[in-house]
Amino acid sequence: MHKIGGLSDTHGLLRDEVVDILKDCETIIHAGDIDEPGVLNKLKELAPVYAVRGNADKGAWADNLP
């Protein structure tokens, strides 16, 4: 069985509780409003990440997000 984690609206904060839940996922989907590229970097340490840009995601780091 594949475990896929989904989250959104982290707004620059990735809580330890969320990391604990996602640590066994094979794939993570972030549905926008990331606010800080460091959040994606931390998630990528856990599993491959697919993310989309939310209305709060601004700057060059977010330009590559669909």
mmCIF file with all atom_site columns, C-alpha atoms in Angstrom:
data_model
loop_
_atom_site.group_PDB
_atom_site.id
_atom_site.type_symbol
_atom_site.label_atom_id
_atom_site.label_alt_id
_atom_site.label_comp_id
_atom_site.label_asym_id
_atom_site.label_entity_id
_atom_site.label_seq_id
_atom_site.pdbx_PDB_ins_code
_atom_site.Cartn_x
_atom_site.Cartn_y
_atom_site.Cartn_z
_atom_site.occupancy
_atom_site.B_iso_or_equiv
_atom_site.pdbx_formal_charge
_atom_site.auth_seq_id
_atom_site.auth_comp_id
_atom_site.auth_asym_id
_atom_site.auth_atom_id
_atom_site.pdbx_PDB_model_num
ATOM 1  C CA . MET A 1 1  ? 0.000  0.000  0.000   1.00 0.00 ? 1  MET A CA 1
ATOM 2  C CA . HIS A 1 2  ? 1.259  3.473  -0.885  1.00 0.00 ? 2  HIS A CA 1
ATOM 3  C CA . LYS A 1 3  ? 1.031  6.269  1.644   1.00 0.00 ? 3  LYS A CA 1
ATOM 4  C CA . ILE A 1 4  ? 0.537  9.744  0.165   1.00 0.00 ? 4  ILE A CA 1
ATOM 5  C CA . GLY A 1 5  ? 0.552  12.796 2.406   1.00 0.00 ? 5  GLY A CA 1
ATOM 6  C CA . GLY A 1 6  ? -1.268 16.002 1.602   1.00 0.00 ? 6  GLY A CA 1
ATOM 7  C CA . LEU A 1 7  ? -1.138 19.423 3.192   1.00 0.00 ? 7  LEU A CA 1
ATOM 8  C CA . SER A 1 8  ? -1.628 23.090 2.413   1.00 0.00 ? 8  SER A CA 1
ATOM 9  C CA . ASP A 1 9  ? -1.463 26.523 3.983   1.00 0.00 ? 9  ASP A CA 1
ATOM 10 C CA . THR A 1 10 ? 1.729  25.951 5.953   1.00 0.00 ? 10 THR A CA 1
ATOM 11 C CA . HIS A 1 11 ? 2.556  29.669 5.638   1.00 0.00 ? 11 HIS A CA 1
ATOM 12 C CA . GLY A 1 12 ? 6.236  29.167 6.423   1.00 0.00 ? 12 GLY A CA 1
ATOM 13 C CA . LEU A 1 13 ? 5.690  26.856 9.392   1.00 0.00 ? 13 LEU A CA 1
ATOM 14 C CA . LEU A 1 14 ? 6.158  23.109 9.290   1.00 0.00 ? 14 LEU A CA 1
ATOM 15 C CA . ARG A 1 15 ? 5.241  21.743 12.702  1.00 0.00 ? 15 ARG A CA 1
ATOM 16 C CA . ASP A 1 16 ? 7.044  18.744 14.180  1.00 0.00 ? 16 ASP A CA 1
ATOM 17 C CA . GLU A 1 17 ? 3.702  16.944 14.476  1.00 0.00 ? 17 GLU A CA 1
ATOM 18 C CA . VAL A 1 18 ? 3.167  17.267 10.728  1.00 0.00 ? 18 VAL A CA 1
ATOM 19 C CA . VAL A 1 19 ? 6.677  16.018 9.968   1.00 0.00 ? 19 VAL A CA 1
ATOM 20 C CA . ASP A 1 20 ? 6.009  13.024 12.205  1.00 0.00 ? 20 ASP A CA 1
ATOM 21 C CA . ILE A 1 21 ? 2.816  12.203 10.295  1.00 0.00 ? 21 ILE A CA 1
ATOM 22 C CA . LEU A 1 22 ? 4.475  12.597 6.888   1.00 0.00 ? 22 LEU A CA 1
ATOM 23 C CA . LYS A 1 23 ? 7.727  10.746 7.646   1.00 0.00 ? 23 LYS A CA 1
ATOM 24 C CA . ASP A 1 24 ? 6.394  7.417  6.354   1.00 0.00 ? 24 ASP A CA 1
ATOM 25 C CA . CYS A 1 25 ? 4.881  8.814  3.160   1.00 0.00 ? 25 CYS A CA 1
ATOM 26 C CA . GLU A 1 26 ? 6.158  7.819  -0.251  1.00 0.00 ? 26 GLU A CA 1
ATOM 27 C CA . THR A 1 27 ? 4.889  11.038 -1.833  1.00 0.00 ? 27 THR A CA 1
ATOM 28 C CA . ILE A 1 28 ? 3.857  14.427 -0.434  1.00 0.00 ? 28 ILE A CA 1
ATOM 29 C CA . ILE A 1 29 ? 1.473  16.875 -2.099  1.00 0.00 ? 29 ILE A CA 1
ATOM 30 C CA . HIS A 1 30 ? 1.468  20.510 -0.960  1.00 0.00 ? 30 HIS A CA 1
ATOM 31 C CA . ALA A 1 31 ? -1.567 22.416 -2.235  1.00 0.00 ? 31 ALA A CA 1
ATOM 32 C CA . GLY A 1 32 ? -0.203 25.942 -1.921  1.00 0.00 ? 32 GLY A CA 1
ATOM 33 C CA . ASP A 1 33 ? 0.392  28.831 0.438   1.00 0.00 ? 33 ASP A CA 1
ATOM 34 C CA . ILE A 1 34 ? 3.824  27.569 1.348   1.00 0.00 ? 34 ILE A CA 1
ATOM 35 C CA . ASP A 1 35 ? 5.261  31.073 1.944   1.00 0.00 ? 35 ASP A CA 1
ATOM 36 C CA . GLU A 1 36 ? 8.854  29.884 2.514   1.00 0.00 ? 36 GLU A CA 1
ATOM 37 C CA . PRO A 1 37 ? 10.972 27.657 0.262   1.00 0.00 ? 37 PRO A CA 1
ATOM 38 C CA . GLY A 1 38 ? 12.487 26.077 3.373   1.00 0.00 ? 38 GLY A CA 1
ATOM 39 C CA . VAL A 1 39 ? 9.189  24.276 3.976   1.00 0.00 ? 39 VAL A CA 1
ATOM 40 C CA . LEU A 1 40 ? 9.507  22.491 0.639   1.00 0.00 ? 40 LEU A CA 1
ATOM 41 C CA . ASN A 1 41 ? 13.156 21.680 1.349   1.00 0.00 ? 41 ASN A CA 1
ATOM 42 C CA . LYS A 1 42 ? 12.224 20.031 4.656   1.00 0.00 ? 42 LYS A CA 1
ATOM 43 C CA . LEU A 1 43 ? 9.431  18.078 2.998   1.00 0.00 ? 43 LEU A CA 1
ATOM 44 C CA . LYS A 1 44 ? 11.793 16.901 0.245   1.00 0.00 ? 44 LYS A CA 1
ATOM 45 C CA . GLU A 1 45 ? 13.972 15.325 2.929   1.00 0.00 ? 45 GLU A CA 1
ATOM 46 C CA . LEU A 1 46 ? 11.025 13.049 3.722   1.00 0.00 ? 46 LEU A CA 1
ATOM 47 C CA . ALA A 1 47 ? 9.756  12.087 0.255   1.00 0.00 ? 47 ALA A CA 1
ATOM 48 C CA . PRO A 1 48 ? 9.313  13.422 -3.279  1.00 0.00 ? 48 PRO A CA 1
ATOM 49 C CA . VAL A 1 49 ? 7.120  16.544 -3.200  1.00 0.00 ? 49 VAL A CA 1
ATOM 50 C CA . TYR A 1 50 ? 4.588  17.828 -5.711  1.00 0.00 ? 50 TYR A CA 1
ATOM 51 C CA . ALA A 1 51 ? 3.521  21.387 -4.960  1.00 0.00 ? 51 ALA A CA 1
ATOM 52 C CA . VAL A 1 52 ? 1.440  24.128 -6.518  1.00 0.00 ? 52 VAL A CA 1
ATOM 53 C CA . ARG A 1 53 ? 1.712  27.861 -5.935  1.00 0.00 ? 53 ARG A CA 1
ATOM 54 C CA . GLY A 1 54 ? -0.865 29.497 -3.735  1.00 0.00 ? 54 GLY A CA 1
ATOM 55 C CA . ASN A 1 55 ? -1.809 33.160 -3.625  1.00 0.00 ? 55 ASN A CA 1
ATOM 56 C CA . ALA A 1 56 ? 0.671  33.748 -0.756  1.00 0.00 ? 56 ALA A CA 1
ATOM 57 C CA . ASP A 1 57 ? 3.600  32.220 -2.655  1.00 0.00 ? 57 ASP A CA 1
ATOM 58 C CA . LYS A 1 58 ? 5.585  35.109 -4.102  1.00 0.00 ? 58 LYS A CA 1
ATOM 59 C CA . GLY A 1 59 ? 9.130  35.557 -5.308  1.00 0.00 ? 59 GLY A CA 1
ATOM 60 C CA . ALA A 1 60 ? 11.573 33.826 -7.595  1.00 0.00 ? 60 ALA A CA 1
ATOM 61 C CA . TRP A 1 61 ? 11.477 30.572 -5.593  1.00 0.00 ? 61 TRP A CA 1
ATOM 62 C CA . ALA A 1 62 ? 7.764  30.197 -6.387  1.00 0.00 ? 62 ALA A CA 1
ATOM 63 C CA . ASP A 1 63 ? 8.066  30.935 -10.112 1.00 0.00 ? 63 ASP A CA 1
ATOM 64 C CA . ASN A 1 64 ? 8.642  27.271 -10.944 1.00 0.00 ? 64 ASN A CA 1
ATOM 65 C CA . LEU A 1 65 ? 5.514  26.106 -9.120  1.00 0.00 ? 65 LEU A CA 1
ATOM 66 C CA . PRO A 1 66 ? 2.432  25.502 -11.267 1.00 0.00 ? 66 PRO A CA 1
#
